[in-house]
CSV table of C-alpha atoms in Angstrom, one decimal:
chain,number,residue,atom,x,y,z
V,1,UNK,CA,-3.8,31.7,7.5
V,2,UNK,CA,-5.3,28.3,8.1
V,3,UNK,CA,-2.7,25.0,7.7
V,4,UNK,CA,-4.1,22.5,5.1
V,5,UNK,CA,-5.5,19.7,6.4
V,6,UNK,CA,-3.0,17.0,6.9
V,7,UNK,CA,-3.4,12.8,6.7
V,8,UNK,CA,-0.4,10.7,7.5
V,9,UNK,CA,-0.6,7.0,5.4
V,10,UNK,CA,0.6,4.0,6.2
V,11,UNK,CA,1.1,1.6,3.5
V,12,UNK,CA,3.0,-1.9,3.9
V,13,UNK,CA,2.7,-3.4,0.8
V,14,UNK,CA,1.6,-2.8,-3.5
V,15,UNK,CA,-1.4,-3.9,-2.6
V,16,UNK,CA,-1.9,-1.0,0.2
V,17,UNK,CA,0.4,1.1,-2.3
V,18,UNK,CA,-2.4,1.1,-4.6
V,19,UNK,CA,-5.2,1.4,-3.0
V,20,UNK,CA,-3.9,4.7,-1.0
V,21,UNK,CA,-2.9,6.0,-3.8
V,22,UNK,CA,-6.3,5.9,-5.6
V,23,UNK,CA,-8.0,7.1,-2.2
V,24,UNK,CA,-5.8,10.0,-2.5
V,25,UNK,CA,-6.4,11.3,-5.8
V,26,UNK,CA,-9.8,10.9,-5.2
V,27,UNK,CA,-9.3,13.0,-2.1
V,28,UNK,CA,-8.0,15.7,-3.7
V,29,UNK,CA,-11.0,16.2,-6.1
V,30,UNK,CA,-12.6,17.3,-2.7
V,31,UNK,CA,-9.8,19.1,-0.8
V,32,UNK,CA,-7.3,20.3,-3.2
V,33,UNK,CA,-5.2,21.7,-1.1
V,34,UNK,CA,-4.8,18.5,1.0
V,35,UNK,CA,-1.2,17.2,2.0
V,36,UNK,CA,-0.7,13.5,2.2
V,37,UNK,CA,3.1,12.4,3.7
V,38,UNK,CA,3.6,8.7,4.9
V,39,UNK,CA,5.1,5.1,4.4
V,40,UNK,CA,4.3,3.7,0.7
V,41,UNK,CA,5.8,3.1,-3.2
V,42,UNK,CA,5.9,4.5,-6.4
V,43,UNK,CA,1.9,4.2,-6.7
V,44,UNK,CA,1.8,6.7,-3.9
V,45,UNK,CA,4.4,9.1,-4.8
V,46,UNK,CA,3.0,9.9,-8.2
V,47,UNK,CA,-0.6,10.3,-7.2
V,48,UNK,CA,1.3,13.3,-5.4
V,49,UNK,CA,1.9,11.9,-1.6
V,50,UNK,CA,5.0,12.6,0.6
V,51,UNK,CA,6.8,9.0,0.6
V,52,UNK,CA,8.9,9.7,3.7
V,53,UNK,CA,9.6,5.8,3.9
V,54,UNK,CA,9.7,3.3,0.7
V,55,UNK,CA,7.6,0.6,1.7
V,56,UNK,CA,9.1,-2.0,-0.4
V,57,UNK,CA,11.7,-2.6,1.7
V,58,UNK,CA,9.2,-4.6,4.6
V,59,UNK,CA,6.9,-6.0,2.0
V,60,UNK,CA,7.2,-9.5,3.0
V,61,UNK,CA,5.3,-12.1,4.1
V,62,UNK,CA,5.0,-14.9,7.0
V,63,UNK,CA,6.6,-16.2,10.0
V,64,UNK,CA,10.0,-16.7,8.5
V,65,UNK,CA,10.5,-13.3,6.2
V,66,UNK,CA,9.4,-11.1,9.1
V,67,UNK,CA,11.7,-12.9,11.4
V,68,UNK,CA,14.5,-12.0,8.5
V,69,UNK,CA,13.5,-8.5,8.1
V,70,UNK,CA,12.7,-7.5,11.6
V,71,UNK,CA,14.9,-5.0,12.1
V,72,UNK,CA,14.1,-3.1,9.2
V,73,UNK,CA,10.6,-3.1,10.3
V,74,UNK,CA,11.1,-1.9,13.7
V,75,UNK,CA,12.9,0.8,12.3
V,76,UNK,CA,10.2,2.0,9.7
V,77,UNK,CA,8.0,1.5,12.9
V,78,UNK,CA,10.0,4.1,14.4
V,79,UNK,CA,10.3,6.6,11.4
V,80,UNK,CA,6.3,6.7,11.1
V,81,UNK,CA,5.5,6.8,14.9
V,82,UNK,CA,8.3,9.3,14.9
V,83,UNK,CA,5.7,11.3,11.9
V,84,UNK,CA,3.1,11.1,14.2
V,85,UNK,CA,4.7,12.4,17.4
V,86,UNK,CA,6.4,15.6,14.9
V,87,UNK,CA,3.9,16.3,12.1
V,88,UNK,CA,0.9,15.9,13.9
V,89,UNK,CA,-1.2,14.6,11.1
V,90,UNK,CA,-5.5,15.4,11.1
V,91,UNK,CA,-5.6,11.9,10.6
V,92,UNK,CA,-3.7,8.3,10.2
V,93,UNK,CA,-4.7,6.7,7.2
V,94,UNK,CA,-3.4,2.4,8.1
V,95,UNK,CA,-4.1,0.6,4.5
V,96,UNK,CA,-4.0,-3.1,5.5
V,97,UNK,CA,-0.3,-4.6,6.6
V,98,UNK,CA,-1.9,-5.5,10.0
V,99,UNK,CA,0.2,-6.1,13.1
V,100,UNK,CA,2.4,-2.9,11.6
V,101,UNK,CA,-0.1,-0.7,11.4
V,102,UNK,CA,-1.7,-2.0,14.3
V,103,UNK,CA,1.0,-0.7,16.5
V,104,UNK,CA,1.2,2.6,14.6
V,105,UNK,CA,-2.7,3.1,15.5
V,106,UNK,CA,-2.0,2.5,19.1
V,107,UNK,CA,0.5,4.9,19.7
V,108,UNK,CA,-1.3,7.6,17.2
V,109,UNK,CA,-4.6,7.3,19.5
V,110,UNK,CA,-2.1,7.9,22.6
V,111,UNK,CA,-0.8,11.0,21.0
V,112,UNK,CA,-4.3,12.3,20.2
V,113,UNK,CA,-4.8,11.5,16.6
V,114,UNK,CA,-7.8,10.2,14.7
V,115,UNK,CA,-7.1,7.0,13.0
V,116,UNK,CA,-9.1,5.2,10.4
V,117,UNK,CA,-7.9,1.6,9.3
V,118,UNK,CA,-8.5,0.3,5.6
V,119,UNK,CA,-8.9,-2.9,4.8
V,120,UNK,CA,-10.1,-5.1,7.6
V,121,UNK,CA,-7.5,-7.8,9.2
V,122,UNK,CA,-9.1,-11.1,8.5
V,123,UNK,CA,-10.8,-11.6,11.9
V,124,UNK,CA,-12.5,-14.2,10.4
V,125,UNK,CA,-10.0,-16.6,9.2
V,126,UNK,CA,-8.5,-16.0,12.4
V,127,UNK,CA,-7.9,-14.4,16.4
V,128,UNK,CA,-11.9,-13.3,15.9
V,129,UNK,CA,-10.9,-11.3,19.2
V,130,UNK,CA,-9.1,-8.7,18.0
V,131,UNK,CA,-11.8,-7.1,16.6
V,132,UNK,CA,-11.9,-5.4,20.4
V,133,UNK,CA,-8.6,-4.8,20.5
V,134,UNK,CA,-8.8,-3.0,17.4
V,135,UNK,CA,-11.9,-0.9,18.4
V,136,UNK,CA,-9.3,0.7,21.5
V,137,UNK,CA,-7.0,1.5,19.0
V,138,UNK,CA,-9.5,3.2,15.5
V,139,UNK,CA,-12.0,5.9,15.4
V,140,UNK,CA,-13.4,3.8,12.0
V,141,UNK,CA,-12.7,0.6,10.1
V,142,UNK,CA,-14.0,0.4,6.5
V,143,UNK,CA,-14.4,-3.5,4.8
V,144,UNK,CA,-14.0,-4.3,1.6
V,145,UNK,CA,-16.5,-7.5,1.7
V,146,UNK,CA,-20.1,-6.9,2.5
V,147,UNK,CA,-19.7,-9.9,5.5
V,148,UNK,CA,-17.1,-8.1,7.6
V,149,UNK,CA,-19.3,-5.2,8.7
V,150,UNK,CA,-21.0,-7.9,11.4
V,151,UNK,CA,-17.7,-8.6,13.4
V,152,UNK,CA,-16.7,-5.3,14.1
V,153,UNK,CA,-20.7,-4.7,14.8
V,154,UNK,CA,-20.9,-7.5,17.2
V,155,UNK,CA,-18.3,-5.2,19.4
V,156,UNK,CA,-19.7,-1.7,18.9
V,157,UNK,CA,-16.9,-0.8,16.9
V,158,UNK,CA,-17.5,2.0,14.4
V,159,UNK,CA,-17.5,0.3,10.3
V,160,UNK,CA,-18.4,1.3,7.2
V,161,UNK,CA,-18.4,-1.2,4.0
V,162,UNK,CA,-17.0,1.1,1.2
V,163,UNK,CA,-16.6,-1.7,-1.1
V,164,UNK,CA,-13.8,-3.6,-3.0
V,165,UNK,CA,-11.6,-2.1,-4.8
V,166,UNK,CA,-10.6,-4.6,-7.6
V,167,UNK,CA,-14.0,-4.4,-8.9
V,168,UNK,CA,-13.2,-0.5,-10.3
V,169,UNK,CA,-10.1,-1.8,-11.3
V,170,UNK,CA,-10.4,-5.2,-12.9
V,171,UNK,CA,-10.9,-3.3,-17.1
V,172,UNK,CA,-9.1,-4.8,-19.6
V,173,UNK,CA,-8.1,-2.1,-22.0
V,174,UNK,CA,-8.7,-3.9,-25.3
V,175,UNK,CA,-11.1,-6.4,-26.2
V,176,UNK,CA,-10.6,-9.7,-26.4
V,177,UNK,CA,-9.5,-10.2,-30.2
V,178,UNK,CA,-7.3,-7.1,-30.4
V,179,UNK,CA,-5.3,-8.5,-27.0
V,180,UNK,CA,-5.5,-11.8,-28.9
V,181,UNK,CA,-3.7,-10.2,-31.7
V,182,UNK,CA,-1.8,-8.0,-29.8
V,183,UNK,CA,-0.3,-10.9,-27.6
V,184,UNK,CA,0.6,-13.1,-30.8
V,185,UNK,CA,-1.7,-15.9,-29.5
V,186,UNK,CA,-3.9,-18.2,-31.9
V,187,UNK,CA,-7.9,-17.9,-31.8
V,188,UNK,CA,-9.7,-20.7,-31.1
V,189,UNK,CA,-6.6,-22.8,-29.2
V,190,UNK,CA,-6.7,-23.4,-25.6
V,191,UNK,CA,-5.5,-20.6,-23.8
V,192,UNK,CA,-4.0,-21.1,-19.6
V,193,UNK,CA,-2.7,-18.6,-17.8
V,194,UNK,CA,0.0,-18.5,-14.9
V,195,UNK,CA,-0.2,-16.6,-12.5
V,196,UNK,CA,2.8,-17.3,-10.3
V,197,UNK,CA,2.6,-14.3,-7.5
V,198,UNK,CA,4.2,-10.6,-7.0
V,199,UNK,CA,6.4,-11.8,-4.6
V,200,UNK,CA,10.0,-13.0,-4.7
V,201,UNK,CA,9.4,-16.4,-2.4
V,202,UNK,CA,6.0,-16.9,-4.2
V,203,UNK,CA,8.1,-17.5,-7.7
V,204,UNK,CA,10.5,-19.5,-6.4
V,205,UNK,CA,8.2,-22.1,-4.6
V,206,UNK,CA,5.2,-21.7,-7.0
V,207,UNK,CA,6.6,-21.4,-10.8
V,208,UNK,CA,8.7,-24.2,-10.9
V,209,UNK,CA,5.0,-26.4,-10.1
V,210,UNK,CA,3.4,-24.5,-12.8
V,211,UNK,CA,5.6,-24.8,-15.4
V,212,UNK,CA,5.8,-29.1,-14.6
V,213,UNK,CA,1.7,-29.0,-15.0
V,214,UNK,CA,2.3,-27.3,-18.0
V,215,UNK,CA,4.6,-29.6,-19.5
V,216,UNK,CA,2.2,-32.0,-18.6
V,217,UNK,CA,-1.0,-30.2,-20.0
V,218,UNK,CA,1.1,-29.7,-23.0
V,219,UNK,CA,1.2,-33.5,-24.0
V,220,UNK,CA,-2.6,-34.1,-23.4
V,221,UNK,CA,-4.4,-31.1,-25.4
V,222,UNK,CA,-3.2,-30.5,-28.3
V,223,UNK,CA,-2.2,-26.6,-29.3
V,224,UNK,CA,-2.1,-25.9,-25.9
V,225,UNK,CA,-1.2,-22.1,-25.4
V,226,UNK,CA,0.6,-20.6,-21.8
V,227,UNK,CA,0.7,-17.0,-21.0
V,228,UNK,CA,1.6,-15.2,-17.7
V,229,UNK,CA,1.3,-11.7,-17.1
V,230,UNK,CA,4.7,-10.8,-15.1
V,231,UNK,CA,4.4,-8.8,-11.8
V,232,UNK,CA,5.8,-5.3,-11.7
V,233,UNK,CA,7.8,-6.3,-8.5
V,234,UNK,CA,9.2,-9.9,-10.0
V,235,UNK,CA,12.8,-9.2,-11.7
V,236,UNK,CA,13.5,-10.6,-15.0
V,237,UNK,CA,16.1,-12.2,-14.2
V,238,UNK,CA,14.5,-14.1,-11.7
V,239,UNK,CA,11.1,-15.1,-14.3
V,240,UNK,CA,13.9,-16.1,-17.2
V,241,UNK,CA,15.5,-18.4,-14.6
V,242,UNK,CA,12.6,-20.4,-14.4
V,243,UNK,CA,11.2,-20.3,-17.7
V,244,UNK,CA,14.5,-21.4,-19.8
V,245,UNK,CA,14.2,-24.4,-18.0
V,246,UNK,CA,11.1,-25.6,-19.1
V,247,UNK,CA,10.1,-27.1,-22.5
V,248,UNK,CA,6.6,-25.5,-22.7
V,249,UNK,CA,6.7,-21.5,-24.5
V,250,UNK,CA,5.3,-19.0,-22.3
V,251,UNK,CA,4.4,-15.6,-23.6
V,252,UNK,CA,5.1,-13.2,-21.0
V,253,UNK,CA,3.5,-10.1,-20.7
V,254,UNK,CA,4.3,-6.6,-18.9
V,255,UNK,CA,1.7,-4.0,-17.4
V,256,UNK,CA,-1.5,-5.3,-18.6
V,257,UNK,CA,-2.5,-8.0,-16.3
V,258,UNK,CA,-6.2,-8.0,-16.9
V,259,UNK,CA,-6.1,-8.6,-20.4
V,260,UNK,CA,-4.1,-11.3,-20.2
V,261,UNK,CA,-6.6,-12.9,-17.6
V,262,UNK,CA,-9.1,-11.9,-20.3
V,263,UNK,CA,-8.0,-14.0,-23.2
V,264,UNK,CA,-7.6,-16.9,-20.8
V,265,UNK,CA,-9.7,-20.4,-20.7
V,266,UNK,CA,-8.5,-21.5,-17.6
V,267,UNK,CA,-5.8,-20.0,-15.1
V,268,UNK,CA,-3.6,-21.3,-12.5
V,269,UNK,CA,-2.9,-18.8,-9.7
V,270,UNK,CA,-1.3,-18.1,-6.3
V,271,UNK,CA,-3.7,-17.2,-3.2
V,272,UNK,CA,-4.5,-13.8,-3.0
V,273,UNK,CA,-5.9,-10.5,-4.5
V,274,UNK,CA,-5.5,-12.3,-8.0
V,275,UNK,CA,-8.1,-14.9,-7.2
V,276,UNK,CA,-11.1,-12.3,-6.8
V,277,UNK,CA,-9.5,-10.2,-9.7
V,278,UNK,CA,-9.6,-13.1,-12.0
V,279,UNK,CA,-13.1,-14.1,-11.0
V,280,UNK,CA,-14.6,-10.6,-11.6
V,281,UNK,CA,-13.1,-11.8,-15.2
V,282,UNK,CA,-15.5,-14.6,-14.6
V,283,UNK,CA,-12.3,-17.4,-15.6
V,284,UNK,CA,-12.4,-20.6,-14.3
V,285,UNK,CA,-9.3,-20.9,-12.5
V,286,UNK,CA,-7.6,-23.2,-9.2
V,287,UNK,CA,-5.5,-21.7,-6.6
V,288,UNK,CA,-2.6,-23.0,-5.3
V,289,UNK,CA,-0.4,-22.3,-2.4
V,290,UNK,CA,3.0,-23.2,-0.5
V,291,UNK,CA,4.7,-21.2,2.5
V,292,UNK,CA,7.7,-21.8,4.7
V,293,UNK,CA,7.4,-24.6,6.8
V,294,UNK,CA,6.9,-23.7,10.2
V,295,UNK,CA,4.5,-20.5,8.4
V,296,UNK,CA,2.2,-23.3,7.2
V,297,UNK,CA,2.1,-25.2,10.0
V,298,UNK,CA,1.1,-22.1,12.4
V,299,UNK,CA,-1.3,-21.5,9.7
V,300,UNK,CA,-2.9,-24.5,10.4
V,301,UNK,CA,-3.3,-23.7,13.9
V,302,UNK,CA,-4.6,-20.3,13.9
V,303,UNK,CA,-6.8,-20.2,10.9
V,304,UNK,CA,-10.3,-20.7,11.3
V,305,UNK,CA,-12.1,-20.6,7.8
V,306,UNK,CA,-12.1,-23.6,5.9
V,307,UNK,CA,-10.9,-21.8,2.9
V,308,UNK,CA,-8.0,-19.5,1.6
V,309,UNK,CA,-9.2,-18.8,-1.8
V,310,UNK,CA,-11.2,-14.8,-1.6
V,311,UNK,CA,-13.8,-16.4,-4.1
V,312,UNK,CA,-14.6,-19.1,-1.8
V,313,UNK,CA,-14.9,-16.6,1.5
V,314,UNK,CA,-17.3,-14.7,-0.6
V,315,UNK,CA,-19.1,-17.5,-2.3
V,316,UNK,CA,-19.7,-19.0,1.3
V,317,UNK,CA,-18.4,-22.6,-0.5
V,318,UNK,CA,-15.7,-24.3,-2.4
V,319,UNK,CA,-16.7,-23.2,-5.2
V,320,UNK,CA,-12.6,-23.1,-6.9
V,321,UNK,CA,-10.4,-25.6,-6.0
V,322,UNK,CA,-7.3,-25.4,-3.3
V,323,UNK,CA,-4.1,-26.8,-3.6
V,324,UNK,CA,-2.0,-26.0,-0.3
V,325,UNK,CA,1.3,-27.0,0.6
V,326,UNK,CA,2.2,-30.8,-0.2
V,327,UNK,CA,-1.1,-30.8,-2.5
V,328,UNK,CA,0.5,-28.3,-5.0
V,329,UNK,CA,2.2,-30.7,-6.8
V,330,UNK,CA,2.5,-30.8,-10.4
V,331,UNK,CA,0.3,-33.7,-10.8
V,332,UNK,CA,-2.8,-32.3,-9.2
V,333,UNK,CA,-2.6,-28.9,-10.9
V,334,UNK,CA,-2.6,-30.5,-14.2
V,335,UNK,CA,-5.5,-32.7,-13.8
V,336,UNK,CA,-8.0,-29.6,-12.4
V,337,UNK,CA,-6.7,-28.0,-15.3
V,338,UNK,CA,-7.4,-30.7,-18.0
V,339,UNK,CA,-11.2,-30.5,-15.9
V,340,UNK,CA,-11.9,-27.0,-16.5
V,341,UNK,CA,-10.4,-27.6,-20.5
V,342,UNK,CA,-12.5,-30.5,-21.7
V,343,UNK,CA,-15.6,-30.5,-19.3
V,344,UNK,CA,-17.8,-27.8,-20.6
V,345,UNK,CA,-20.3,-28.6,-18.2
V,346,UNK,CA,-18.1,-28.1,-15.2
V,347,UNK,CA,-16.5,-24.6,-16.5
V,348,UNK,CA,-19.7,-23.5,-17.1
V,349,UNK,CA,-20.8,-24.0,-13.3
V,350,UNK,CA,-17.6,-22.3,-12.4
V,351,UNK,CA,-18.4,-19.4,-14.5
V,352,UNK,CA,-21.7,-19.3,-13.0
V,353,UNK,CA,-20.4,-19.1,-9.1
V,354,UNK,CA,-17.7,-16.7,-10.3
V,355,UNK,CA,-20.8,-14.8,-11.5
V,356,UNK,CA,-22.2,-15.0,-8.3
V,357,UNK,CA,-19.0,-13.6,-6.4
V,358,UNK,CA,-19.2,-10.5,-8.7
V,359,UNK,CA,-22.7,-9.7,-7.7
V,360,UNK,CA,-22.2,-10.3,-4.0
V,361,UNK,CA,-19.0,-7.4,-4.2
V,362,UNK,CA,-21.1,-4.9,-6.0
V,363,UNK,CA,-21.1,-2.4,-8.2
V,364,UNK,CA,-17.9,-0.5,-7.3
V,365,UNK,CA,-16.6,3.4,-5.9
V,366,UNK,CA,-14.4,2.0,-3.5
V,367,UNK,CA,-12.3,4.7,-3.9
V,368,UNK,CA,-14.8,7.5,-3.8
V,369,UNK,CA,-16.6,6.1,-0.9
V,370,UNK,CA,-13.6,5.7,0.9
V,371,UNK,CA,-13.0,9.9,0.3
V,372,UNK,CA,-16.6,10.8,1.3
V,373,UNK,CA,-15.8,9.1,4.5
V,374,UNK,CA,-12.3,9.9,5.2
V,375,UNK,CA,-13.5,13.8,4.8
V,376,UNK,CA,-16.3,13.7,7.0
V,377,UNK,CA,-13.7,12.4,9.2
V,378,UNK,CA,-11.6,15.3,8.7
V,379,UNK,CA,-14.3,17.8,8.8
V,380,UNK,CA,-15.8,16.8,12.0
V,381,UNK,CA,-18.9,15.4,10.5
């Protein structure tokens, strides 16, 4: 009898998590007998993958919390190369977590095996050159932003835009009023979110700076209302720590992140995958950002876009404003936010760009797109 066709994944962080997981169920509408084993979370395992290795042990970020945690990712490095070498996948499936995965791609095209990587590295923010080194090393890359397809072009390097996938899964699942109701908040008051980061470090350096603009914000408009949806990754514990030390109530909310963003007139969030998912909401909103030192400061160095915001990349402009490192201070945070509160005329232009950013990411099927091409791949086509 024939084996079922076998792909080997390769997921860093909840981010990558997710988005393999989606690809594989989508997979599986196609080829149900398809096995999928690899390196992922919980995401993964119940879409019905083989999590060999629990990514959340290396899902970490910059110069300092690799350094910390480079053992551990040397030996996961090991474990899934080891996966390769033994199982002999019909193809490596890398979801994002770069310079890993980049090294897993390397030794799986030594040992034979097709590899496809998802989710481009951000050759243009920075290193632009790697974009060859990556073609020695993938039989295909698929972007998620319409602009990347040109870079890897440029080089001859196979690509396919499949599209992002926030914009399938940015729904709320109520509408505004019921989530409103649901949340205990008061129609017709001022509404900001927080939106502090799914990451340990990112609470710790961020939180504390939201919850001092709030206190602020809280003196100057009058029945001023905070809400932050809480990351599935960020401990109680950790959020309560923070937030009985502030005068300001915060409603916090579990699991339903887009419906918080939803009832929002303004949000304050970390750098990231939030900032695009919050303007597909179409919410005004500023980004702010700190980092270890010596992670900020190599930043600075290597990093070639003027922007970090994703809404900004796509928009081609500041169109949201940036608060990075020393300029995240309470102070600054409050006063944007006071902006986007009482100037209608401002929020409206923001609401407009954010509009803008939508159309430019199109009109969704990440996930299935990213199926049609991985079994082609698998098929020979």
């Amino acid at each position: 009898m024939t084996q079922p066709l076998k792909i080997l994944f390769s997921a860093g962080e909840s981010s990558g998590d997710q988005h393999a997981a989606n690809l594989f169920l989508e997979l599986k509408k196609q080829l149900p007998d398809l096995q999928g084993i690899g390196m992922g979370g919980s995401k993964m395992a119940a879409a019905g993958v083989d999590i060999r290795y629990d990514s959340a042990a290396i899902a970490v970020i910059g110069v300092v919390e690799v350094i910390k945690h480079y053992g551990e990712i040397r030996r996961a490095l090991a474990l899934m190369q080891n996966l390769v070498a033994s199982e002999r996948p019909d193809l490596l499936v890398c979801v994002d977590y770069k310079e890993f995965n980049f090294k897993l791609a390397k030794f799986a095209k030594q040992q034979g095996i097709k590899v496809l990587f998802y989710v481009s590295p951000q050759v243009w923010a920075w290193r632009a050159g790697r974009v060859k080194q990556y073609g020695k090393v993938i039989d295909m890359m698929a972007v998620i932003f319409p602009f990347e397809t040109a870079y890897y072009e440029a080089e001859n390097v196979p690509v396919r835009y499949v599209g992002h996938p926030s914009v399938d899964k940015v729904k709320p699942q109520r509408s505004k009023a019921e989530d409103l109701l649901a949340f205990g908040l008061t129609e017709g008051k001022p509404i900001v979110g927080l939106l502090p980061g799914s990451r340990v470090n990112e609470i710790k350096r961020l939180l504390p700076v939201m919850l001092l603009a709030a206190e602020q914000l809280h003196k100057l408009v009058p029945g001023l209302q905070f809400i932050l949806p809480q990351a599935d990754a960020i401990p109680d514990a950790l959020l309560n720590s923070h937030l009985s030390q502030t005068s300001v109530n915060v409603t916090v909310i579990k699991h339903q992140p887009y419906d918080v963003i939803q009832c929002c007139d303004a949000v304050m969030t970390t750098s990231g995958t939030a900032t695009l998912e919050i303007a597909l909401l179409g919410v005004p909103m500023l980004i702010c950002y700190k980092l270890a030192a010596i992670t900020y400061w190599l930043g600075r160095w290597l990093v070639k876009t003027p922007f970090i915001g994703l809404p900004n990349i796509v928009a081609g402009k500041l169109i949201i404003k940036e608060f990075i490192q020393h300029e995240a201070n309470p102070e600054n945070l409050a006063a944007e936010m006071l902006k986007m509160l009482t100037d209608g005329q401002y929020a409206g232009q923001m609401r407009k760009d954010l509009a803008d950013v939508k159309a430019e990411l199109g009109q969704g099927g990440a996930s299935r797109n990213m199926a049609d091409l991985v079994v082609g791949m698998l098929l020979g086509d």
